mmCIF file of C-alpha atoms and ligand atoms in Angstrom:
data_model
loop_
_atom_site.group_PDB
_atom_site.id
_atom_site.type_symbol
_atom_site.label_atom_id
_atom_site.label_comp_id
_atom_site.label_asym_id
_atom_site.label_seq_id
_atom_site.Cartn_x
_atom_site.Cartn_y
_atom_site.Cartn_z
ATOM 1 C CA MET A 1 -9.329 18.090 -11.929
ATOM 2 C CA ASN A 2 -12.637 17.092 -10.362
ATOM 3 C CA LEU A 3 -11.953 17.228 -6.630
ATOM 4 C CA ASP A 4 -15.423 15.944 -5.754
ATOM 5 C CA ALA A 5 -14.877 12.799 -7.793
ATOM 6 C CA LEU A 6 -11.373 12.359 -6.361
ATOM 7 C CA ASN A 7 -12.686 12.727 -2.830
ATOM 8 C CA LYS A 8 -15.435 10.142 -3.449
ATOM 9 C CA VAL A 9 -12.868 7.617 -4.670
ATOM 10 C CA ALA A 10 -10.540 8.377 -1.736
ATOM 11 C CA GLU A 11 -13.404 7.885 0.726
ATOM 12 C CA ALA A 12 -14.393 4.608 -0.937
ATOM 13 C CA MET A 13 -10.795 3.365 -0.686
ATOM 14 C CA VAL A 14 -10.920 3.732 3.096
ATOM 15 C CA ALA A 15 -14.570 2.734 3.650
ATOM 16 C CA PRO A 16 -15.249 0.994 6.986
ATOM 17 C CA SER A 17 -14.404 -2.732 7.128
ATOM 18 C CA ARG A 18 -12.471 -2.560 3.844
ATOM 19 C CA GLY A 19 -8.898 -1.854 2.796
ATOM 20 C CA ILE A 20 -6.521 -2.086 -0.130
ATOM 21 C CA LEU A 21 -4.817 -5.156 -1.576
ATOM 22 C CA ALA A 22 -1.327 -4.245 -2.806
ATOM 23 C CA ALA A 23 -0.926 -6.761 -5.646
ATOM 24 C CA ASP A 24 1.508 -4.537 -7.546
ATOM 25 C CA GLU A 25 4.714 -6.502 -7.126
ATOM 26 C CA SER A 26 7.096 -5.913 -10.014
ATOM 27 C CA THR A 27 8.117 -8.953 -12.065
ATOM 28 C CA GLY A 28 11.382 -9.070 -10.101
ATOM 29 C CA THR A 29 9.620 -9.029 -6.734
ATOM 30 C CA MET A 30 7.183 -11.680 -7.969
ATOM 31 C CA LYS A 31 10.168 -13.874 -8.741
ATOM 32 C CA LYS A 32 11.118 -13.791 -5.064
ATOM 33 C CA ARG A 33 7.535 -14.649 -4.045
ATOM 34 C CA MET A 34 7.258 -17.467 -6.630
ATOM 35 C CA ASP A 35 10.700 -18.847 -5.741
ATOM 36 C CA ALA A 36 9.570 -19.082 -2.108
ATOM 37 C CA ILE A 37 6.720 -21.438 -3.102
ATOM 38 C CA GLY A 38 8.642 -23.289 -5.822
ATOM 39 C CA VAL A 39 6.679 -21.903 -8.775
ATOM 40 C CA ASP A 40 8.108 -20.649 -12.093
ATOM 41 C CA ASN A 41 7.747 -16.892 -12.442
ATOM 42 C CA THR A 42 5.956 -16.974 -15.817
ATOM 43 C CA GLU A 43 3.400 -14.473 -17.083
ATOM 44 C CA ASP A 44 0.686 -17.166 -16.938
ATOM 45 C CA ASN A 45 1.527 -18.157 -13.360
ATOM 46 C CA ARG A 46 1.455 -14.527 -12.245
ATOM 47 C CA ARG A 47 -1.913 -14.172 -13.984
ATOM 48 C CA ASP A 48 -3.344 -17.386 -12.499
ATOM 49 C CA TYR A 49 -2.295 -16.401 -9.005
ATOM 50 C CA ARG A 50 -3.725 -12.897 -9.197
ATOM 51 C CA GLU A 51 -6.879 -14.129 -10.914
ATOM 52 C CA LEU A 52 -7.616 -16.468 -8.015
ATOM 53 C CA MET A 53 -7.538 -13.531 -5.615
ATOM 54 C CA PHE A 54 -9.729 -11.274 -7.737
ATOM 55 C CA ARG A 55 -12.268 -14.111 -8.183
ATOM 56 C CA SER A 56 -12.422 -14.725 -4.437
ATOM 57 C CA LYS A 57 -15.846 -13.109 -3.879
ATOM 58 C CA GLU A 58 -15.903 -13.498 -0.104
ATOM 59 C CA ALA A 59 -12.429 -12.023 0.367
ATOM 60 C CA MET A 60 -13.079 -9.143 -2.019
ATOM 61 C CA GLU A 61 -15.910 -7.941 0.241
ATOM 62 C CA PHE A 62 -13.138 -6.651 2.488
ATOM 63 C CA ILE A 63 -11.069 -5.184 -0.362
ATOM 64 C CA SER A 64 -11.946 -1.625 -1.400
ATOM 65 C CA GLY A 65 -9.274 -1.359 -4.064
ATOM 66 C CA VAL A 66 -6.476 -3.342 -5.694
ATOM 67 C CA ILE A 67 -3.110 -1.859 -6.669
ATOM 68 C CA LEU A 68 -1.965 -3.466 -9.919
ATOM 69 C CA TYR A 69 1.370 -3.644 -11.684
ATOM 70 C CA ASP A 70 1.537 -2.457 -15.300
ATOM 71 C CA GLU A 71 1.551 -6.028 -16.645
ATOM 72 C CA THR A 72 -1.618 -6.947 -14.740
ATOM 73 C CA ILE A 73 -3.751 -3.960 -15.687
ATOM 74 C CA TRP A 74 -3.600 -5.043 -19.338
ATOM 75 C CA GLN A 75 -3.952 -8.785 -18.663
ATOM 76 C CA ASN A 76 -6.997 -10.993 -19.269
ATOM 77 C CA ALA A 77 -8.158 -13.874 -17.089
ATOM 78 C CA LYS A 78 -7.914 -17.386 -18.502
ATOM 79 C CA ASP A 79 -11.452 -17.067 -19.938
ATOM 80 C CA GLY A 80 -10.600 -13.760 -21.633
ATOM 81 C CA THR A 81 -12.245 -11.402 -19.115
ATOM 82 C CA PRO A 82 -9.978 -8.438 -18.378
ATOM 83 C CA LEU A 83 -8.612 -8.742 -14.823
ATOM 84 C CA VAL A 84 -9.690 -5.139 -14.242
ATOM 85 C CA LYS A 85 -13.300 -6.225 -14.936
ATOM 86 C CA LEU A 86 -13.043 -8.979 -12.308
ATOM 87 C CA ILE A 87 -12.013 -6.368 -9.756
ATOM 88 C CA GLU A 88 -14.858 -4.048 -10.736
ATOM 89 C CA GLN A 89 -17.374 -6.914 -10.686
ATOM 90 C CA ALA A 90 -16.256 -7.669 -7.125
ATOM 91 C CA GLY A 91 -17.216 -4.071 -6.178
ATOM 92 C CA SER A 92 -13.615 -2.998 -5.795
ATOM 93 C CA ILE A 93 -11.636 -0.159 -7.413
ATOM 94 C CA PRO A 94 -8.673 -0.850 -9.710
ATOM 95 C CA GLY A 95 -5.497 1.123 -9.017
ATOM 96 C CA ILE A 96 -2.038 1.207 -10.573
ATOM 97 C CA LYS A 97 1.531 1.449 -9.330
ATOM 98 C CA VAL A 98 3.072 4.199 -11.450
ATOM 99 C CA ASP A 99 6.528 4.551 -9.951
ATOM 100 C CA GLU A 100 9.317 2.743 -11.754
ATOM 101 C CA GLY A 101 11.323 1.595 -8.764
ATOM 102 C CA THR A 102 14.345 3.265 -7.232
ATOM 103 C CA ARG A 103 17.976 4.068 -7.949
ATOM 104 C CA GLN A 104 20.869 5.616 -6.050
ATOM 105 C CA LEU A 105 20.162 9.346 -5.778
ATOM 106 C CA ALA A 106 23.016 10.963 -7.692
ATOM 107 C CA GLY A 107 25.055 13.290 -5.510
ATOM 108 C CA ALA A 108 23.568 11.956 -2.261
ATOM 109 C CA LYS A 109 24.962 9.611 0.369
ATOM 110 C CA GLN A 110 25.769 6.091 -0.818
ATOM 111 C CA GLY A 111 22.608 4.010 -0.400
ATOM 112 C CA GLU A 112 20.126 6.881 -0.484
ATOM 113 C CA LEU A 113 17.447 6.060 -3.030
ATOM 114 C CA ILE A 114 15.233 8.189 -5.249
ATOM 115 C CA THR A 115 12.056 6.885 -6.872
ATOM 116 C CA LYS A 116 11.927 6.933 -10.680
ATOM 117 C CA GLY A 117 8.974 7.422 -13.014
ATOM 118 C CA LEU A 118 8.047 11.095 -13.344
ATOM 119 C CA ASP A 119 9.234 11.365 -16.960
ATOM 120 C CA GLY A 120 6.327 10.547 -19.246
ATOM 121 C CA LEU A 121 3.901 10.069 -16.347
ATOM 122 C CA ASP A 122 1.530 12.608 -17.936
ATOM 123 C CA LYS A 123 1.298 10.300 -20.972
ATOM 124 C CA ARG A 124 0.750 7.109 -18.966
ATOM 125 C CA LEU A 125 -1.905 8.380 -16.546
ATOM 126 C CA PRO A 126 -4.723 8.993 -19.080
ATOM 127 C CA LYS A 127 -4.165 5.495 -20.526
ATOM 128 C CA TYR A 128 -4.441 3.945 -17.086
ATOM 129 C CA TYR A 129 -7.614 5.963 -16.416
ATOM 130 C CA GLU A 130 -9.115 4.710 -19.655
ATOM 131 C CA GLN A 131 -8.259 1.142 -18.606
ATOM 132 C CA GLY A 132 -10.198 1.651 -15.350
ATOM 133 C CA ALA A 133 -7.631 2.857 -12.801
ATOM 134 C CA ARG A 134 -9.089 5.393 -10.401
ATOM 135 C CA PHE A 135 -6.134 5.607 -8.047
ATOM 136 C CA ALA A 136 -2.361 5.232 -8.253
ATOM 137 C CA LYS A 137 0.588 4.508 -6.014
ATOM 138 C CA TRP A 138 4.106 5.927 -5.751
ATOM 139 C CA ARG A 139 6.507 4.632 -3.107
ATOM 140 C CA ALA A 140 9.419 6.641 -1.734
ATOM 141 C CA VAL A 141 11.907 4.601 0.266
ATOM 142 C CA ILE A 142 13.725 5.972 3.305
ATOM 143 C CA ASP A 143 16.332 4.088 5.308
ATOM 144 C CA PRO A 144 16.113 5.542 8.834
ATOM 145 C CA THR A 145 19.784 4.698 9.433
ATOM 146 C CA ASN A 146 21.004 6.485 6.289
ATOM 147 C CA ILE A 147 19.139 9.700 5.642
ATOM 148 C CA SER A 148 20.118 13.223 4.616
ATOM 149 C CA TYR A 149 17.999 16.301 4.128
ATOM 150 C CA ALA A 150 18.851 16.351 0.412
ATOM 151 C CA GLY A 151 17.574 12.795 -0.044
ATOM 152 C CA LEU A 152 14.455 13.398 1.977
ATOM 153 C CA LEU A 153 13.655 16.625 0.110
ATOM 154 C CA ALA A 154 14.105 15.013 -3.318
ATOM 155 C CA ASN A 155 11.812 12.125 -2.396
ATOM 156 C CA ALA A 156 9.140 14.346 -0.837
ATOM 157 C CA HIS A 157 9.206 16.655 -3.852
ATOM 158 C CA ALA A 158 8.852 13.714 -6.267
ATOM 159 C CA LEU A 159 5.862 12.440 -4.269
ATOM 160 C CA ALA A 160 4.213 15.855 -4.550
ATOM 161 C CA ARG A 161 4.928 16.100 -8.301
ATOM 162 C CA TYR A 162 3.394 12.656 -8.792
ATOM 163 C CA ALA A 163 0.367 13.513 -6.629
ATOM 164 C CA ASN A 164 -0.195 16.686 -8.547
ATOM 165 C CA LEU A 165 -0.102 14.929 -11.929
ATOM 166 C CA CYS A 166 -2.435 12.140 -10.790
ATOM 167 C CA GLN A 167 -5.041 14.634 -9.652
ATOM 168 C CA GLU A 168 -4.804 16.512 -12.954
ATOM 169 C CA PHE A 169 -5.926 13.260 -14.619
ATOM 170 C CA ASN A 170 -8.597 12.510 -11.976
ATOM 171 C CA ILE A 171 -6.660 9.688 -10.400
ATOM 172 C CA VAL A 172 -6.353 9.596 -6.594
ATOM 173 C CA PRO A 173 -2.678 9.464 -5.585
ATOM 174 C CA ILE A 174 -1.686 7.113 -2.793
ATOM 175 C CA VAL A 175 1.211 9.030 -1.251
ATOM 176 C CA GLU A 176 3.595 6.426 0.170
ATOM 177 C CA PRO A 177 6.720 7.513 2.008
ATOM 178 C CA GLU A 178 8.011 4.248 3.479
ATOM 179 C CA VAL A 179 10.490 4.378 6.336
ATOM 180 C CA LEU A 180 11.966 0.881 6.182
ATOM 181 C CA MET A 181 11.932 -1.524 9.137
ATOM 182 C CA ASP A 182 14.880 -3.683 8.036
ATOM 183 C CA ALA A 183 17.691 -2.244 10.186
ATOM 184 C CA ASP A 184 18.516 -2.340 13.905
ATOM 185 C CA ASN A 185 17.215 1.124 14.868
ATOM 186 C CA ASP A 186 14.979 1.447 17.893
ATOM 187 C CA ILE A 187 11.345 2.534 17.804
ATOM 188 C CA ASP A 188 12.170 6.129 18.739
ATOM 189 C CA ALA A 189 14.472 6.466 15.731
ATOM 190 C CA THR A 190 11.626 5.262 13.495
ATOM 191 C CA TYR A 191 9.396 7.821 15.182
ATOM 192 C CA ALA A 192 11.819 10.723 14.683
ATOM 193 C CA VAL A 193 12.584 9.906 11.038
ATOM 194 C CA THR A 194 8.916 9.288 10.167
ATOM 195 C CA GLU A 195 7.976 12.623 11.740
ATOM 196 C CA TRP A 196 10.620 14.412 9.680
ATOM 197 C CA VAL A 197 9.536 12.619 6.491
ATOM 198 C CA LEU A 198 5.824 13.321 6.963
ATOM 199 C CA LYS A 199 6.444 17.000 7.799
ATOM 200 C CA GLU A 200 8.440 17.392 4.589
ATOM 201 C CA VAL A 201 5.941 15.452 2.451
ATOM 202 C CA PHE A 202 3.012 17.608 3.568
ATOM 203 C CA GLN A 203 5.097 20.754 3.075
ATOM 204 C CA GLN A 204 5.818 19.738 -0.524
ATOM 205 C CA LEU A 205 2.166 18.789 -1.136
ATOM 206 C CA TYR A 206 1.253 22.266 0.092
ATOM 207 C CA TYR A 207 3.785 24.018 -2.156
ATOM 208 C CA LEU A 208 2.420 22.166 -5.189
ATOM 209 C CA ASN A 209 -1.220 22.916 -4.289
ATOM 210 C CA VAL A 210 -2.284 19.311 -3.889
ATOM 211 C CA PRO A 211 -5.748 19.312 -2.279
ATOM 212 C CA LEU A 212 -5.517 16.818 0.547
ATOM 213 C CA GLU A 213 -9.177 15.777 0.230
ATOM 214 C CA GLY A 214 -8.108 13.935 -2.915
ATOM 215 C CA ILE A 215 -5.235 11.803 -1.615
ATOM 216 C CA VAL A 216 -4.765 8.713 0.546
ATOM 217 C CA LEU A 217 -1.647 8.517 2.734
ATOM 218 C CA LYS A 218 0.181 5.180 2.928
ATOM 219 C CA PRO A 219 2.729 5.391 5.743
ATOM 220 C CA ASN A 220 4.719 2.879 7.739
ATOM 221 C CA MET A 221 3.702 2.184 11.309
ATOM 222 C CA ILE A 222 6.083 3.232 14.073
ATOM 223 C CA VAL A 223 7.871 -0.043 14.737
ATOM 224 C CA PRO A 224 11.505 -0.725 15.656
ATOM 225 C CA GLY A 225 13.784 -2.147 12.956
ATOM 226 C CA LYS A 226 13.561 -5.936 12.587
ATOM 227 C CA LYS A 227 17.122 -6.318 13.900
ATOM 228 C CA ALA A 228 16.597 -4.027 16.912
ATOM 229 C CA ALA A 229 17.535 -5.570 20.244
ATOM 230 C CA LYS A 230 14.285 -4.408 21.803
ATOM 231 C CA GLN A 231 10.968 -5.020 20.057
ATOM 232 C CA ALA A 232 7.834 -3.067 20.996
ATOM 233 C CA SER A 233 4.445 -4.042 22.374
ATOM 234 C CA VAL A 234 1.287 -3.701 20.293
ATOM 235 C CA ASP A 235 0.169 -0.834 22.535
ATOM 236 C CA GLU A 236 3.429 1.060 22.117
ATOM 237 C CA VAL A 237 3.323 0.753 18.326
ATOM 238 C CA ALA A 238 -0.325 1.840 18.215
ATOM 239 C CA GLU A 239 0.177 4.811 20.526
ATOM 240 C CA LYS A 240 3.352 6.085 18.837
ATOM 241 C CA THR A 241 1.902 5.682 15.355
ATOM 242 C CA ILE A 242 -1.232 7.630 16.242
ATOM 243 C CA ARG A 243 0.865 10.292 17.947
ATOM 244 C CA VAL A 244 3.181 10.942 15.021
ATOM 245 C CA LEU A 245 0.325 11.023 12.536
ATOM 246 C CA LYS A 246 -1.619 13.477 14.674
ATOM 247 C CA ALA A 247 1.455 15.713 14.763
ATOM 248 C CA CYS A 248 1.952 15.657 10.976
ATOM 249 C CA VAL A 249 -1.177 14.805 8.966
ATOM 250 C CA PRO A 250 -3.889 17.444 8.407
ATOM 251 C CA SER A 251 -7.460 16.336 9.049
ATOM 252 C CA ALA A 252 -8.385 17.152 5.418
ATOM 253 C CA VAL A 253 -6.797 13.820 4.420
ATOM 254 C CA PRO A 254 -9.676 11.295 4.117
ATOM 255 C CA GLY A 255 -7.744 8.229 5.122
ATOM 256 C CA ILE A 256 -4.582 6.447 6.054
ATOM 257 C CA ALA A 257 -3.884 2.990 4.605
ATOM 258 C CA TYR A 258 -0.779 1.403 6.103
ATOM 259 C CA LEU A 259 1.816 -0.738 4.403
ATOM 260 C CA SER A 260 2.776 -3.899 6.285
ATOM 261 C CA GLY A 261 6.487 -3.493 5.560
ATOM 262 C CA GLY A 262 7.649 -6.932 6.669
ATOM 263 C CA GLN A 263 5.596 -7.272 9.868
ATOM 264 C CA SER A 264 4.126 -10.716 10.466
ATOM 265 C CA ASP A 265 0.573 -11.194 9.206
ATOM 266 C CA GLU A 266 -0.860 -11.230 12.674
ATOM 267 C CA LEU A 267 1.094 -8.244 14.043
ATOM 268 C CA ALA A 268 0.114 -6.090 11.054
ATOM 269 C CA THR A 269 -3.507 -6.905 11.875
ATOM 270 C CA ALA A 270 -3.103 -6.467 15.641
ATOM 271 C CA HIS A 271 -1.472 -3.041 15.295
ATOM 272 C CA LEU A 272 -4.176 -1.739 12.966
ATOM 273 C CA SER A 273 -6.947 -3.035 15.181
ATOM 274 C CA ARG A 274 -5.464 -1.537 18.326
ATOM 275 C CA MET A 275 -5.160 1.882 16.688
ATOM 276 C CA ASN A 276 -8.786 1.826 15.620
ATOM 277 C CA GLU A 277 -9.807 0.649 19.063
ATOM 278 C CA ILE A 278 -7.967 3.606 20.651
ATOM 279 C CA GLY A 279 -9.442 6.039 18.079
ATOM 280 C CA GLY A 280 -9.565 9.800 18.636
ATOM 281 C CA PHE A 281 -8.125 10.793 15.222
ATOM 282 C CA PRO A 282 -9.857 12.496 12.301
ATOM 283 C CA TRP A 283 -9.071 10.033 9.487
ATOM 284 C CA LYS A 284 -10.168 6.529 8.610
ATOM 285 C CA MET A 285 -7.343 4.067 9.249
ATOM 286 C CA THR A 286 -7.111 0.890 7.245
ATOM 287 C CA PHE A 287 -4.673 -1.436 5.483
ATOM 288 C CA SER A 288 -2.932 -1.395 2.135
ATOM 289 C CA TYR A 289 -1.022 -4.621 2.628
ATOM 290 C CA GLY A 290 0.993 -6.661 0.201
ATOM 291 C CA ARG A 291 2.869 -9.345 2.098
ATOM 292 C CA ALA A 292 0.566 -9.408 5.152
ATOM 293 C CA LEU A 293 -2.410 -10.260 2.917
ATOM 294 C CA GLN A 294 -0.725 -12.527 0.397
ATOM 295 C CA ALA A 295 1.832 -14.662 2.218
ATOM 296 C CA ALA A 296 -0.830 -17.137 3.395
ATOM 297 C CA PRO A 297 -2.667 -17.552 0.056
ATOM 298 C CA GLN A 298 0.641 -17.889 -1.825
ATOM 299 C CA LYS A 299 1.713 -20.692 0.452
ATOM 300 C CA ALA A 300 -1.668 -22.437 0.213
ATOM 301 C CA TRP A 301 -1.676 -22.175 -3.600
ATOM 302 C CA GLY A 302 1.844 -23.398 -4.374
ATOM 303 C CA GLY A 303 1.140 -23.077 -8.104
ATOM 304 C CA LYS A 304 -1.386 -25.970 -8.201
ATOM 305 C CA SER A 305 -4.874 -25.539 -9.639
ATOM 306 C CA GLU A 306 -6.288 -28.032 -7.135
ATOM 307 C CA ASN A 307 -5.235 -25.639 -4.349
ATOM 308 C CA VAL A 308 -7.147 -22.609 -5.651
ATOM 309 C CA GLY A 309 -9.981 -23.110 -3.148
ATOM 310 C CA ALA A 310 -7.562 -23.379 -0.215
ATOM 311 C CA ALA A 311 -5.684 -20.272 -1.394
ATOM 312 C CA GLN A 312 -8.938 -18.319 -1.690
ATOM 313 C CA ALA A 313 -9.927 -19.445 1.814
ATOM 314 C CA ALA A 314 -6.554 -18.268 3.189
ATOM 315 C CA PHE A 315 -6.931 -14.931 1.405
ATOM 316 C CA HIS A 316 -10.497 -14.588 2.696
ATOM 317 C CA HIS A 317 -9.342 -15.222 6.242
ATOM 318 C CA ARG A 318 -6.618 -12.537 6.183
ATOM 319 C CA ALA A 319 -8.874 -10.050 4.388
ATOM 320 C CA ARG A 320 -11.619 -10.614 6.972
ATOM 321 C CA MET A 321 -9.179 -10.264 9.897
ATOM 322 C CA ASN A 322 -7.914 -6.970 8.484
ATOM 323 C CA GLY A 323 -11.453 -5.812 7.718
ATOM 324 C CA LEU A 324 -12.232 -6.329 11.408
ATOM 325 C CA ALA A 325 -9.011 -4.513 12.336
ATOM 326 C CA SER A 326 -10.141 -1.499 10.315
ATOM 327 C CA LEU A 327 -13.057 -1.330 12.763
ATOM 328 C CA GLY A 328 -10.920 -2.025 15.850
ATOM 329 C CA LYS A 329 -12.769 -5.330 16.289
ATOM 330 C CA TRP A 330 -10.071 -7.941 15.740
ATOM 331 C CA ASN A 331 -8.761 -10.122 18.533
ATOM 332 C CA ALA A 332 -6.304 -13.021 18.582
ATOM 333 C CA SER A 333 -8.956 -15.654 19.290
ATOM 334 C CA LEU A 334 -10.508 -14.948 15.869
ATOM 335 C CA GLU A 335 -7.283 -16.208 14.252
ATOM 336 C CA LYS A 336 -7.890 -19.675 15.652
ATOM 337 C CA GLN A 337 -11.123 -19.968 13.709
ATOM 338 C CA ALA A 338 -8.999 -19.856 10.543
ATOM 339 C CA ALA A 339 -10.768 -20.884 7.364
HETATM 340 P P1 LIG B 401 3.809 -4.559 2.089
HETATM 341 O O1 LIG B 401 2.485 -4.543 2.826
HETATM 342 O O2 LIG B 401 4.266 -5.925 1.731
HETATM 343 O O3 LIG B 401 4.830 -3.695 2.749
HETATM 344 O O4 LIG B 401 3.514 -3.904 0.667
HETATM 345 C C1 LIG B 401 2.756 -2.771 0.598
HETATM 346 C C2 LIG B 401 3.214 -1.954 -0.524
HETATM 347 O O5 LIG B 401 2.486 -1.688 -1.451
HETATM 348 C C3 LIG B 401 4.597 -1.441 -0.482
HETATM 349 O O6 LIG B 401 4.774 -0.487 -1.489
#
């Protein structure tokens, strides 16, 4: 392991005014996205859509790294250029989702999930490195309304095992424990569960000797569940998120790159910007958004080649808004000047 090299990559992933594009939807998740815009979920359509983002020079200025799905990291653009090369040419770092989804955790409560993919990971990582990946992602999924210590421990331990293996192969692990926002729990329940999860994750990283200078943390923000009776203000989300992270995340971690988790595009941006405006924490804070970066370009594209320019403009707009949010410099009036 070369910790210096890992740290340089981690720092670049969270460089000011830039953040991460999570374009690592599995084929099944892409089907949902393509269905929503009336496009067939074929390999070529997935390629065309992702290619238009990676070729969007202006948007990619705000994108430090791109998380790819296994299919995409081996794919070529229409003209034969590897998609990974397009990302590198745009000055961005290719990354790879290495988890293999989730399943019911045997022996745990019904509905508690464990993330799969540790078996054989030591064989896959060097191949991904050779293909250009310099960071990876592994997502653990926690339902705040259905959690046991056994489930939490198993997920935190798997995250640490994954992080450890990535570093052995000089790949920066994005450590992603996602507390879901789909239920009806209030914001304080999200806070309490996230605190418990983060404490356990950093404990397991410590036990497995994972140097924190060589990771990036990808947490959820502290928001109430989508079905909660009471939603929270931007200030409350920003303050509670900063507070829980300060209580749990050592300052050796270079940066925090949030998932959007089902927040609206604009709220995901507003929350990030407000946190950076408040400041007073030791890490960089930026985005690692999937839906909150891609919903607009997907809609603008609609599977038609004549819409590529409009899709790139929509992607550029969201990337720029989030780039500003990573500096605490976004405000709602900027949204009206949409591309
Ligand atoms: P969302 O921003 O859509 O939550 O996706 C981020 C991600 O990579 C989840 O694993």
